mmCIF file of C-alpha atoms and ligand atoms in Angstrom:
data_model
loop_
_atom_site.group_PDB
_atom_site.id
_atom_site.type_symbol
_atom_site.label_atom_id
_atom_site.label_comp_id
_atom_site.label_asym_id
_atom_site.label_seq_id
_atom_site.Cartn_x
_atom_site.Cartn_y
_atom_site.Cartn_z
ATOM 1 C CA UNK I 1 -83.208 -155.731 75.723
ATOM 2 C CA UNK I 2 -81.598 -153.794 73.347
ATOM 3 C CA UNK I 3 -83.505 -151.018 73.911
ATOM 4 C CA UNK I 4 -81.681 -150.598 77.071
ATOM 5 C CA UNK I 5 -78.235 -151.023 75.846
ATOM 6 C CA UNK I 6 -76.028 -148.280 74.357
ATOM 7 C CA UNK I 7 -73.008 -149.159 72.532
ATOM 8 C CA UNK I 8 -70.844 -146.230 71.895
ATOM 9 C CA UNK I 9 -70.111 -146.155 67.261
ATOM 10 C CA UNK I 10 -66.621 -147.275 68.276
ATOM 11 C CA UNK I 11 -66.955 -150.105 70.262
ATOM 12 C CA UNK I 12 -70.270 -151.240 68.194
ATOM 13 C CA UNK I 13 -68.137 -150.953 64.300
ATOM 14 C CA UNK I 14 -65.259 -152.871 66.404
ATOM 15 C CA UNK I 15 -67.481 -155.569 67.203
ATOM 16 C CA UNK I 16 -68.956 -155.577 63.656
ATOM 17 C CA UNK I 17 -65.461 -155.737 62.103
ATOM 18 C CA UNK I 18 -64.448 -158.437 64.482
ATOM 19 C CA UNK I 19 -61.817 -156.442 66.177
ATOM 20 C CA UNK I 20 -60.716 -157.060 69.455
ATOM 21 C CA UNK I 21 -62.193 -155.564 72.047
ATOM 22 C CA UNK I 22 -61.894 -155.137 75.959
ATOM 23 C CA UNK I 23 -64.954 -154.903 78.530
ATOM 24 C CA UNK I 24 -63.332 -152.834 81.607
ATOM 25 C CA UNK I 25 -65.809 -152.194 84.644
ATOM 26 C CA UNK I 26 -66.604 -149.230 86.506
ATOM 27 C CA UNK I 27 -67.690 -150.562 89.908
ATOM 28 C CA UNK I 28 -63.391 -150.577 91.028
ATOM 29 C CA UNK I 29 -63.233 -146.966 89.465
ATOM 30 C CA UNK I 30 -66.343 -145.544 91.614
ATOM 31 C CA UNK I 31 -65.710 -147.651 94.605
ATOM 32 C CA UNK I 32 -62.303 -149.441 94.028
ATOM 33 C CA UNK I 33 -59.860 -147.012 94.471
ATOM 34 C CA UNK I 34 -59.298 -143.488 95.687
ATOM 35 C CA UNK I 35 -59.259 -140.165 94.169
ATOM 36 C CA UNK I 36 -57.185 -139.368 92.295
ATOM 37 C CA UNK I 37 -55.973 -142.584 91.435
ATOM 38 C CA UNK I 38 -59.498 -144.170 89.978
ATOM 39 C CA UNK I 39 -59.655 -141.641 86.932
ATOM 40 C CA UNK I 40 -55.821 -141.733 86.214
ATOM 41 C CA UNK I 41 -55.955 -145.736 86.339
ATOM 42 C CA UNK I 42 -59.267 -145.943 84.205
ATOM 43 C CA UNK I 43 -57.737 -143.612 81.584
ATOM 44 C CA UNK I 44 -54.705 -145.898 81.688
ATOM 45 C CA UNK I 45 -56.573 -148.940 81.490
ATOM 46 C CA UNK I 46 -57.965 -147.533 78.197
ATOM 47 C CA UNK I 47 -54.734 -146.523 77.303
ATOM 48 C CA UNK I 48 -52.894 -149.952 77.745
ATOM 49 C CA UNK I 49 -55.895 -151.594 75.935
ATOM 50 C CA UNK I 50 -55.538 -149.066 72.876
ATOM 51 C CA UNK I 51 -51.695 -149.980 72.534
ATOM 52 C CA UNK I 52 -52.291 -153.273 72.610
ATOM 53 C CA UNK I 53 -54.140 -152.769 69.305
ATOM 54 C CA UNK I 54 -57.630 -153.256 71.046
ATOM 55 C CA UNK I 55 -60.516 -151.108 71.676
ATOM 56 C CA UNK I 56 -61.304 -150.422 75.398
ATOM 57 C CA UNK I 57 -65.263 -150.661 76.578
ATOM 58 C CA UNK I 58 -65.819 -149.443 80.044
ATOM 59 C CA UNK I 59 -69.103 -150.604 81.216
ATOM 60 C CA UNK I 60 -71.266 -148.902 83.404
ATOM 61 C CA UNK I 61 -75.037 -147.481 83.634
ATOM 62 C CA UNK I 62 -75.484 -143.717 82.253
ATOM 63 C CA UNK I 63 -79.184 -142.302 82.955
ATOM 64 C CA UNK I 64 -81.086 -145.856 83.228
ATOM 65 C CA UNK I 65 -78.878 -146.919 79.464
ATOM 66 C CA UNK I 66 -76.394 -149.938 79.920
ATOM 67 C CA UNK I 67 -73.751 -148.714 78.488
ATOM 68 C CA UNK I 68 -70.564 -150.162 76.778
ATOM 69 C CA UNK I 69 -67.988 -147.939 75.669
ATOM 70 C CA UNK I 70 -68.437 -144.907 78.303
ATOM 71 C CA UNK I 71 -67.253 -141.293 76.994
ATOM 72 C CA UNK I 72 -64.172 -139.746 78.863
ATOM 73 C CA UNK I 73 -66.653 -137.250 80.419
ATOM 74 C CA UNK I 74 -69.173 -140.010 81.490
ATOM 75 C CA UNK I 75 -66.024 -141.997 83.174
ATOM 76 C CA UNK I 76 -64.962 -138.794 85.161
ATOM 77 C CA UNK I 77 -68.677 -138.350 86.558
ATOM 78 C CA UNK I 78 -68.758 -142.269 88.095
ATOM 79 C CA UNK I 79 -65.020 -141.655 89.462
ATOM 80 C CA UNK I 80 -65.991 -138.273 91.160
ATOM 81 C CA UNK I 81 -69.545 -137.923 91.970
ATOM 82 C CA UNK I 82 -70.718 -138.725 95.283
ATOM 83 C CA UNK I 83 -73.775 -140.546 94.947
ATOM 84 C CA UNK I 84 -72.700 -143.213 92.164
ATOM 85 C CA UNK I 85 -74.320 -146.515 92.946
ATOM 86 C CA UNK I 86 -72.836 -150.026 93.255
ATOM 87 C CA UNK I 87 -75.046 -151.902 90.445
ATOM 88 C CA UNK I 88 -74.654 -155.580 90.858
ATOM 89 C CA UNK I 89 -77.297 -157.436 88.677
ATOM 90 C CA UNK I 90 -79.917 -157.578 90.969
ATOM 91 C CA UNK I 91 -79.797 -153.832 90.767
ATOM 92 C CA UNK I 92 -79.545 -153.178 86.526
ATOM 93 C CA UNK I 93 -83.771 -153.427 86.053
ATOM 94 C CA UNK I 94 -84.245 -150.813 89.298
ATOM 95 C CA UNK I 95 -81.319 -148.742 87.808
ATOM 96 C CA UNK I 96 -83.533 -148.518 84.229
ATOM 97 C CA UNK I 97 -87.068 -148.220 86.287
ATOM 98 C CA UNK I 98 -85.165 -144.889 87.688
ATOM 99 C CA UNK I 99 -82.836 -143.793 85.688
ATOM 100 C CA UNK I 100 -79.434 -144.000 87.636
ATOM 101 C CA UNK I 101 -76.499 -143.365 86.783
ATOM 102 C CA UNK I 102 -74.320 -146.096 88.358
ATOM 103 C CA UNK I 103 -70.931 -148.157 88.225
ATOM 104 C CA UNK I 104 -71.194 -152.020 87.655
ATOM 105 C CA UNK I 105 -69.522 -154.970 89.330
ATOM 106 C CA UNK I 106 -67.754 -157.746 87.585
ATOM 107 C CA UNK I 107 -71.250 -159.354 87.452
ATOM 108 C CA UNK I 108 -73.239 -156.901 86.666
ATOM 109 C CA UNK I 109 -70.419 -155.868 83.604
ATOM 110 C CA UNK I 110 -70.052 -159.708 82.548
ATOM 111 C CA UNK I 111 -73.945 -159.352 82.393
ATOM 112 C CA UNK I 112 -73.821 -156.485 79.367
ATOM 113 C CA UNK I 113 -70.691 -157.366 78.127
ATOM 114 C CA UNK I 114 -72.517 -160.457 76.787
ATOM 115 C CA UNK I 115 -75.274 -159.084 75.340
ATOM 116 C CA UNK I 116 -73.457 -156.164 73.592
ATOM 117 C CA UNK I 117 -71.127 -159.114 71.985
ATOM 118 C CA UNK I 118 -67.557 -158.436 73.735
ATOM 119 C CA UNK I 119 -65.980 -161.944 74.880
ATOM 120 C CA UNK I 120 -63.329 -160.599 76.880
ATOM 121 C CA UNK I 121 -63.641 -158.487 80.029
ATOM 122 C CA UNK I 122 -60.592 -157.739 82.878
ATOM 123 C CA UNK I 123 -60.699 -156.556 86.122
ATOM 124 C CA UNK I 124 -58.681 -156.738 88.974
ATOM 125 C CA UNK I 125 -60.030 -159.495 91.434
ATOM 126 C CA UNK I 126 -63.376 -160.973 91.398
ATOM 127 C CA UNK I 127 -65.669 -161.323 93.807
ATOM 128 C CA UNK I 128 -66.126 -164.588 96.179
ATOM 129 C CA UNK I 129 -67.483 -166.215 99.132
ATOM 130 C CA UNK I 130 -66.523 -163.787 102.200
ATOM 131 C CA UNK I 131 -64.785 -165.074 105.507
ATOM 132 C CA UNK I 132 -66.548 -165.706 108.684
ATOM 133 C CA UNK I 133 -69.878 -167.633 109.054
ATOM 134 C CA UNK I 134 -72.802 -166.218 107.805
ATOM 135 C CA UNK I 135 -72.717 -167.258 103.952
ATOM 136 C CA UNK I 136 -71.856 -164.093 102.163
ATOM 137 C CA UNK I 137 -71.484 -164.830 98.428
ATOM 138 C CA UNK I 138 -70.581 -162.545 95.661
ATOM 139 C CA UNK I 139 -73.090 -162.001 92.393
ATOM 140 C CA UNK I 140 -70.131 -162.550 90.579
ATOM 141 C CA UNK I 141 -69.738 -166.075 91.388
ATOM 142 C CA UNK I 142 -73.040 -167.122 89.750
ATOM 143 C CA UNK I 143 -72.715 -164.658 86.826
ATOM 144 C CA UNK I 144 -68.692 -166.296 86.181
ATOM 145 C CA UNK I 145 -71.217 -169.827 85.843
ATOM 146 C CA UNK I 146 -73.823 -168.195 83.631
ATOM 147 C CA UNK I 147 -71.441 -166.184 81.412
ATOM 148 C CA UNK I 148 -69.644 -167.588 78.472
ATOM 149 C CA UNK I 149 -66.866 -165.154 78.677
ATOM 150 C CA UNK I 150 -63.183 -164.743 78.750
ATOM 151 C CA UNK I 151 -62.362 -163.057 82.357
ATOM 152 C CA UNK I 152 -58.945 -162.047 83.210
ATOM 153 C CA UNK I 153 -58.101 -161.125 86.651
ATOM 154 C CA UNK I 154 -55.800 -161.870 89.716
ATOM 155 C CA UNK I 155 -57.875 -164.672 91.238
ATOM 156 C CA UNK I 156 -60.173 -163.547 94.068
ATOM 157 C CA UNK I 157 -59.567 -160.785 96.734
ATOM 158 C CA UNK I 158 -57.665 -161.446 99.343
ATOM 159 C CA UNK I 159 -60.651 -160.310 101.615
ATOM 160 C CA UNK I 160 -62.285 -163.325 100.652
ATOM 161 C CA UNK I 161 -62.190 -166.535 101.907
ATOM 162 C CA UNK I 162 -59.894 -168.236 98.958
ATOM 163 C CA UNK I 163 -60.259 -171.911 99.560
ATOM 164 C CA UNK I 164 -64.297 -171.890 99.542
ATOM 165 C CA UNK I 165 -64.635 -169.241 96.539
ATOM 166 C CA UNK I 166 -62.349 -171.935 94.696
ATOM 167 C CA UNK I 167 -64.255 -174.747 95.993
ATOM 168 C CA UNK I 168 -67.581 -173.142 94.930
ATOM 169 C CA UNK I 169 -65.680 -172.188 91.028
ATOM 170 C CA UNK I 170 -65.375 -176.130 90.917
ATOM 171 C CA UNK I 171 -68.687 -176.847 92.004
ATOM 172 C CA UNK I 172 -70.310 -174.482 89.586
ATOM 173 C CA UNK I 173 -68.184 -175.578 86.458
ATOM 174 C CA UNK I 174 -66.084 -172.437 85.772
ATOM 175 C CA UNK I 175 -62.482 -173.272 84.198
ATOM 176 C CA UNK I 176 -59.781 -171.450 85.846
ATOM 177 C CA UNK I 177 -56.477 -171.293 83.676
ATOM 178 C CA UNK I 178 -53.231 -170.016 85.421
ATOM 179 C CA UNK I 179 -51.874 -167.450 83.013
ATOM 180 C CA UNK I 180 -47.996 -168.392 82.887
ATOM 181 C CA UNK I 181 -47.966 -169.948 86.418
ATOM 182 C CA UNK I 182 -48.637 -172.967 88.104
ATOM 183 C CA UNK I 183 -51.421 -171.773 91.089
ATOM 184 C CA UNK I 184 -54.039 -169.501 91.726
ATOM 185 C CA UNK I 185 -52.839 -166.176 92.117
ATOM 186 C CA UNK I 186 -54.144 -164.133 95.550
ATOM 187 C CA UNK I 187 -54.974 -160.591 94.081
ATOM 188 C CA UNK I 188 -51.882 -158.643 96.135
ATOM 189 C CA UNK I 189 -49.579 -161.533 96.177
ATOM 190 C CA UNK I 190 -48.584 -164.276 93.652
ATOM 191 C CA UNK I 191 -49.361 -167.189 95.285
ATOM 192 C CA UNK I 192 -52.498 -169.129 97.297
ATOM 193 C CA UNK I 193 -51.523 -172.799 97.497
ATOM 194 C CA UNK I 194 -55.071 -173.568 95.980
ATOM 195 C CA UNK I 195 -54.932 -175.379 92.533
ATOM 196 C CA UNK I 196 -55.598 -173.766 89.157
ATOM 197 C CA UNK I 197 -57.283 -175.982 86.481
ATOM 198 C CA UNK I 198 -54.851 -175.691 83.661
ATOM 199 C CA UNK I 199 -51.693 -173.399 82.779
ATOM 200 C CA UNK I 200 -51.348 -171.183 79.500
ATOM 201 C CA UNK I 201 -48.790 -169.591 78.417
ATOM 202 C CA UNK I 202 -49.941 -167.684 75.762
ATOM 203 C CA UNK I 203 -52.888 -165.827 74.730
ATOM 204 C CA UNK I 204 -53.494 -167.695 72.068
ATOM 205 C CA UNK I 205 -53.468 -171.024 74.367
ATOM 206 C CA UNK I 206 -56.514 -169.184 76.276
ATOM 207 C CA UNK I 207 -58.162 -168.411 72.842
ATOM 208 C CA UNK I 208 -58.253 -172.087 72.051
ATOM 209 C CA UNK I 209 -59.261 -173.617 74.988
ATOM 210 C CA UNK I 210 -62.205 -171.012 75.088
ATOM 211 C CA UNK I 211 -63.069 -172.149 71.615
ATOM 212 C CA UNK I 212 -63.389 -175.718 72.923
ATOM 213 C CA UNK I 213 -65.743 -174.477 75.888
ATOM 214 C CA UNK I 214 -68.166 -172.667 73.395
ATOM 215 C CA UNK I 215 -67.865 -176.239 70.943
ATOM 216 C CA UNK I 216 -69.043 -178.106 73.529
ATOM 217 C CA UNK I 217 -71.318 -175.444 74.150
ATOM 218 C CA UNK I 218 -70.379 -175.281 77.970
ATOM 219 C CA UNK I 219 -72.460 -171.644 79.504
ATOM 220 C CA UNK I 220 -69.184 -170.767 81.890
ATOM 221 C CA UNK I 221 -66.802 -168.356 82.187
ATOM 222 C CA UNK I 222 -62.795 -168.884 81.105
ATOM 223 C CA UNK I 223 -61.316 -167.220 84.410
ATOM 224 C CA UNK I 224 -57.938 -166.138 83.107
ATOM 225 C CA UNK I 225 -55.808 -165.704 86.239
ATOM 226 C CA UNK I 226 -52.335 -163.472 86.143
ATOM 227 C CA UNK I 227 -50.652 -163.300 89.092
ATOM 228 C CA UNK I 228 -49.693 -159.380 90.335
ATOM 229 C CA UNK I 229 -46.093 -158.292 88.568
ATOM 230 C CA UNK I 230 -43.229 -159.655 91.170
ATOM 231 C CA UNK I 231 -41.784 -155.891 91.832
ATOM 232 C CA UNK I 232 -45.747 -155.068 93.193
ATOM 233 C CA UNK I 233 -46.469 -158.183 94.791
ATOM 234 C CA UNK I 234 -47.385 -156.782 98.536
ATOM 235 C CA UNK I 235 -44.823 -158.387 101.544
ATOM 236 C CA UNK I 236 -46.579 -161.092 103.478
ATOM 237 C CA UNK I 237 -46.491 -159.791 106.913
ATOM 238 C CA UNK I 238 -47.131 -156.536 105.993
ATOM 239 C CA UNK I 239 -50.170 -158.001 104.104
ATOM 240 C CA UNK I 240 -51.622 -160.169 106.856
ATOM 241 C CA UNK I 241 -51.180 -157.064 109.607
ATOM 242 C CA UNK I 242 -53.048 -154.887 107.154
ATOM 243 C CA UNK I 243 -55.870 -157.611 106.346
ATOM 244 C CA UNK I 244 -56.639 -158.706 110.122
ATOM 245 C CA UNK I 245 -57.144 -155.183 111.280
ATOM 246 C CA UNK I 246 -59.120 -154.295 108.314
ATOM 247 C CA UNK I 247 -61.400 -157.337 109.086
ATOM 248 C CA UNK I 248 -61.463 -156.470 112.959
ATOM 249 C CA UNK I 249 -62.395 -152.946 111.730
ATOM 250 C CA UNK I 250 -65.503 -154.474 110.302
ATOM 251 C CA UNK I 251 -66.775 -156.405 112.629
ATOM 252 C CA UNK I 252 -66.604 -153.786 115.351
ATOM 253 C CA UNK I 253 -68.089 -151.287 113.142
ATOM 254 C CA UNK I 254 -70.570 -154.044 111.784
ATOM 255 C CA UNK I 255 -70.220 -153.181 107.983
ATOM 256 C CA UNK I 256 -71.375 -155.704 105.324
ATOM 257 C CA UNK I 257 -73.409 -156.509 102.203
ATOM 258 C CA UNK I 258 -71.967 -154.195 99.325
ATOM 259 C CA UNK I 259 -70.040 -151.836 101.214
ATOM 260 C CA UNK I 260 -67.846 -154.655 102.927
ATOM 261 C CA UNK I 261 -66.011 -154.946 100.298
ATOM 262 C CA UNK I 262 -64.584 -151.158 99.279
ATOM 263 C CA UNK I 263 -64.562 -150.479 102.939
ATOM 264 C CA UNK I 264 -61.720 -153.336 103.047
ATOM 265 C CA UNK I 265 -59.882 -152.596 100.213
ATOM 266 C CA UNK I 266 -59.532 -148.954 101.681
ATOM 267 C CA UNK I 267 -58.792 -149.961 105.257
ATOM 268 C CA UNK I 268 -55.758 -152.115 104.009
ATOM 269 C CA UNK I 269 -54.646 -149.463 101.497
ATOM 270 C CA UNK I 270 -54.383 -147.298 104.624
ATOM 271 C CA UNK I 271 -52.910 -150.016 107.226
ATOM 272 C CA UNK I 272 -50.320 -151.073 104.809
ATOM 273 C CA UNK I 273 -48.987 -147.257 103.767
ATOM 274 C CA UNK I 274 -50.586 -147.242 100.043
ATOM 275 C CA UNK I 275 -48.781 -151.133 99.206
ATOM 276 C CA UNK I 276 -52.098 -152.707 98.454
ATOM 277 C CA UNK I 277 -53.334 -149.445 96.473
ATOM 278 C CA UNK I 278 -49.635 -150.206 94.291
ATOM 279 C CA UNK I 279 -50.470 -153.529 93.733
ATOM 280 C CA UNK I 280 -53.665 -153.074 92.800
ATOM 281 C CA UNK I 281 -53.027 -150.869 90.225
ATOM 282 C CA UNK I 282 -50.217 -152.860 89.011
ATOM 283 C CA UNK I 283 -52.320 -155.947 88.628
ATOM 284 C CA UNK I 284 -55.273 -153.650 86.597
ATOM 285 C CA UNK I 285 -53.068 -152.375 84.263
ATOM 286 C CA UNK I 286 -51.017 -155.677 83.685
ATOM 287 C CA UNK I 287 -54.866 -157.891 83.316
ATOM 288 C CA UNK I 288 -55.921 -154.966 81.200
ATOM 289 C CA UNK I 289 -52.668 -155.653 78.882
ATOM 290 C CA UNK I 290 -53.208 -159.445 78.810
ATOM 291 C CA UNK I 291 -56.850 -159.088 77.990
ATOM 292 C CA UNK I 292 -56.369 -156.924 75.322
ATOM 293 C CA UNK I 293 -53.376 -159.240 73.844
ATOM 294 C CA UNK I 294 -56.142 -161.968 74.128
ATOM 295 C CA UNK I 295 -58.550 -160.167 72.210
ATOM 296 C CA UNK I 296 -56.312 -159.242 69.673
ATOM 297 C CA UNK I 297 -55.355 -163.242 69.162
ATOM 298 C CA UNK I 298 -59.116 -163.989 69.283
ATOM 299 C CA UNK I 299 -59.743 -161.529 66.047
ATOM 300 C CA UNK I 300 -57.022 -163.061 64.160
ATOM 301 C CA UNK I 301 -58.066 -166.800 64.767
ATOM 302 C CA UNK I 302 -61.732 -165.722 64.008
ATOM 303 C CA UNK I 303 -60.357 -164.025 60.669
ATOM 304 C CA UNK I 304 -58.180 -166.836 59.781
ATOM 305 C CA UNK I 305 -61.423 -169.507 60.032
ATOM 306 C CA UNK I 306 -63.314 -167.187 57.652
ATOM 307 C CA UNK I 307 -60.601 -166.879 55.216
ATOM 308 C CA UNK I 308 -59.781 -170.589 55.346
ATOM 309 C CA UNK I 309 -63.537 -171.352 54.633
ATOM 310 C CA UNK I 310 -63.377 -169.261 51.089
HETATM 311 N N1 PSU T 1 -61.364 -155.530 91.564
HETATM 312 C C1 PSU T 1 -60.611 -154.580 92.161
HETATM 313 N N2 PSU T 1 -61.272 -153.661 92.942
HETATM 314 C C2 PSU T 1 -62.655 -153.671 93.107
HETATM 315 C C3 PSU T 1 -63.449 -154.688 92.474
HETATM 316 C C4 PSU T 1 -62.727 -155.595 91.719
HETATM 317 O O1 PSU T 1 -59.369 -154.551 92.007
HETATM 318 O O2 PSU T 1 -63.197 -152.802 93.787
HETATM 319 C C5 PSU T 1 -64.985 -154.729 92.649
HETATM 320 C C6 PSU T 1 -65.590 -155.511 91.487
HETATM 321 O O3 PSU T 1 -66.497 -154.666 90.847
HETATM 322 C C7 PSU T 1 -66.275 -156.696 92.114
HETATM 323 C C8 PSU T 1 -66.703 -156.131 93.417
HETATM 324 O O4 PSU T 1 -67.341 -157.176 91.329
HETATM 325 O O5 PSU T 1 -65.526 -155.390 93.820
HETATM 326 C C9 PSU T 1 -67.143 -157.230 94.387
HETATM 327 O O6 PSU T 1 -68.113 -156.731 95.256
HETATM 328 P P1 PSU T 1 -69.173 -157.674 96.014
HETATM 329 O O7 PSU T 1 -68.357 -158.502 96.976
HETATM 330 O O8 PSU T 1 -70.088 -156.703 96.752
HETATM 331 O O9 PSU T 1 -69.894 -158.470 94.986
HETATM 332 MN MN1 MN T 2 -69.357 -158.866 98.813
#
C-alpha cells in the first residue's frame, strides 16, 4: 500500500507533529465546477484551510501515485486538462495498473485520506442514492460506512433523492451531526425536513463525539453537515425550475452512471443564471473553514491527552 501513496513533506511532518490537517478532493475541481472558477475555488479552499491554522491536502491520483497534498502545478493540470478521469474506488487499482492521472470522488478521497492518516476531509455535498427507479447508488455511501473519518459537507446533492440517501445513512450506521442547526441541510438550500442525528455547536462538540465513535471502535464516518451561508442559500422556485429541467435534460438525452452527476450540477448552474454555481462555492469555502477549525480542535485535544498523561 504504501508504495502507492505519496504524501507531499508538508502534509506528511503535519501529520507526524499532530497538526491539523484538511483532506480536500479533486473530483468537484475536475468535474465540479467550471473554468475558471474550479482553480480559483481550489486555491481558496487551500487558502481558507491555511488561515484557519491548518494544513490543506488535496487528494487526487498523479501518474498511477495516490497522492495527498497535490503541488499548485499538479492542481492546475486536473482543473484544466481535458482528459482527467473521475476515479471513484473501483477505479484507484486500474488508475495504478496505468498510470493515470485522475481526480477522486469523496469516496475514492475518504479511501486515501485514511490510509495517509488525515481524520478530517470536506467537500461540498456527498454523493447518494439518485432519483427515479433503477437503483443508482453513490460509492460514497458505502465508503462514509467503511471510513472512520470526520466528513464535513452540506448534506447530499440536491440531485439526489434526499429521503432514501438518509434512509440508507441510517441503515448503514453513519452518524450525521447538524453543525449549528437543527435538520439536514440540502446542499443549495438550508433546509430538507429529513432529521439529523444530533446537533453541535462547536467544533470541539464534533471532536468529542468522534472520539466516542473510535472508543467504541465503531468503522463509520462522522458526517458533519453545515448548512449553505443564508446570503447564498439558492431561492426555492428558482431552484426547483432549474432542477426539473436539468433532470428532464437527462432523461431525454439518456445520461447516467458517473457523468450524471457533473452533467446536473452544470445544467442547473446554467438554468438558474450561475445561483447554484454561488452557492456552491459558498458552501466549499464555508465546509473548508469548519473542517479546518475542527482539525485544529482535534490537535489540541490530542496534545492535551499526551501532556496530561506525563
Ligand atoms: N461536491 C460538490 N461538487 C461535486 C462533488 C461533490 O460540491 O462535483 C462530486 C464529489 O466528488 C462526489 C461526486 O463524490 O460528485 C459524486 O459522484 P457520483 O454520484 O458519481 O458518485
Ligand atoms: Mn452518481
Amino acid at each position: 500500500m504504501k508504495e502507492h501513496l505519496s504524501l507531499n513533506s508538508e502534509v506528511e511532518s503535519a501529520l507526524l507533529d499532530g497538526k491539523p490537517v484538511v483532506a480536500l478532493e479533486s473530483t468537484v475541481i475536475a468535474h465540479g465546477l467550471p473554468r475558471p472558477q474550479n482553480i480559483e475555488t481550489a486555491r481558496r479552499l487551500e487558502q481558507i484551510v491555511r488561515d484557519e491554522g491548518a494544513i490543506p491536502a488535496t487528494i487526487g491520483v498523479i501518474d498511477g501515485k495516490l497522492s495527498a497534498g497535490l503541488g499548485s502545478d499538479q492542481i492546475e493540470m486536473l482543473a484544466n486538462s481535458d482528459d482527467i478521469k473521475k476515479l471513484s474506488v473501483r477505479d484507484l487499482a486500474i488508475a495504478v495498473a496505468r498510470k493515470w492521472n485522475g481526480a477522486t470522488t469523496v469516496a475514492s478521497t475518504m479511501w486515501i485520506a485514511h490510509r495517509a492518516g488525515i481524520k478530517v476531509f470536506a467537500t461540498g455535498g456527498i454523493g447518494g442514492v439518485h432519483r427515479g427507479t433503477l437503483p443508482d447508488v453513490s460509492a460514497d455511501l458505502p465508503q462514509l460506512a467503511a471510513t472512520p473519518m470526520i466528513v464535513v459537507c452540506s448534506g447530499a446533492k440536491i440531485v439526489l433523492d434526499l429521503p432514501a440517501t438518509r434512509g440508507w445513512l441510517e441503515t448503514h450506521g453513519v452518524t450525521v451531526a447538524g453543525y449549528q442547526c437543527d435538520e439536514l441541510p440540502a446542499f443549495y438550500s438550508r433546509s430538507s425536513g429529513l432529521p439529523i442525528d444530533v446537533r453541535c455547536d462547536s467544533p470541539e462538540d464534533v471532536v468529542a463525539l468522534f472520539q466516542n465513535q473510535r472508543a467504541l471502535d465503531l468503522q463509520s464516518a462522522l458526517l458533519v453537515t453545515v448548512p449553505v451561508p443564508s446570503e447564498d442559500e439558492v431561492n426555492s422556485s428558482v431552484l426547483e425550475r432549474a432542477l426539473n429541467d436539468a433532470l428532464n435534460e437527462t432523461k431525454r438525452r439518456a445520461i447516467g452512471g458517473r457523468e450524471l452527476t457533473p452533467f446536473l450540477l452544470a445544467e442547473m448552474s446554467e438554468k438558474s443564471g450561475g445561483a447554484t454555481l454561488t452557492a456552491n462555492i459558498a458552501l466549499l469555502e464555508n465546509n473548508a473553514r469548519v473542517a479546518a477549525q475542527i482539525a485544529s480542535a482535534m490537535s489540541k485535544a490530542k496534545l492535551e491527552t499526551r501532556n496530561s498523561k506525563r
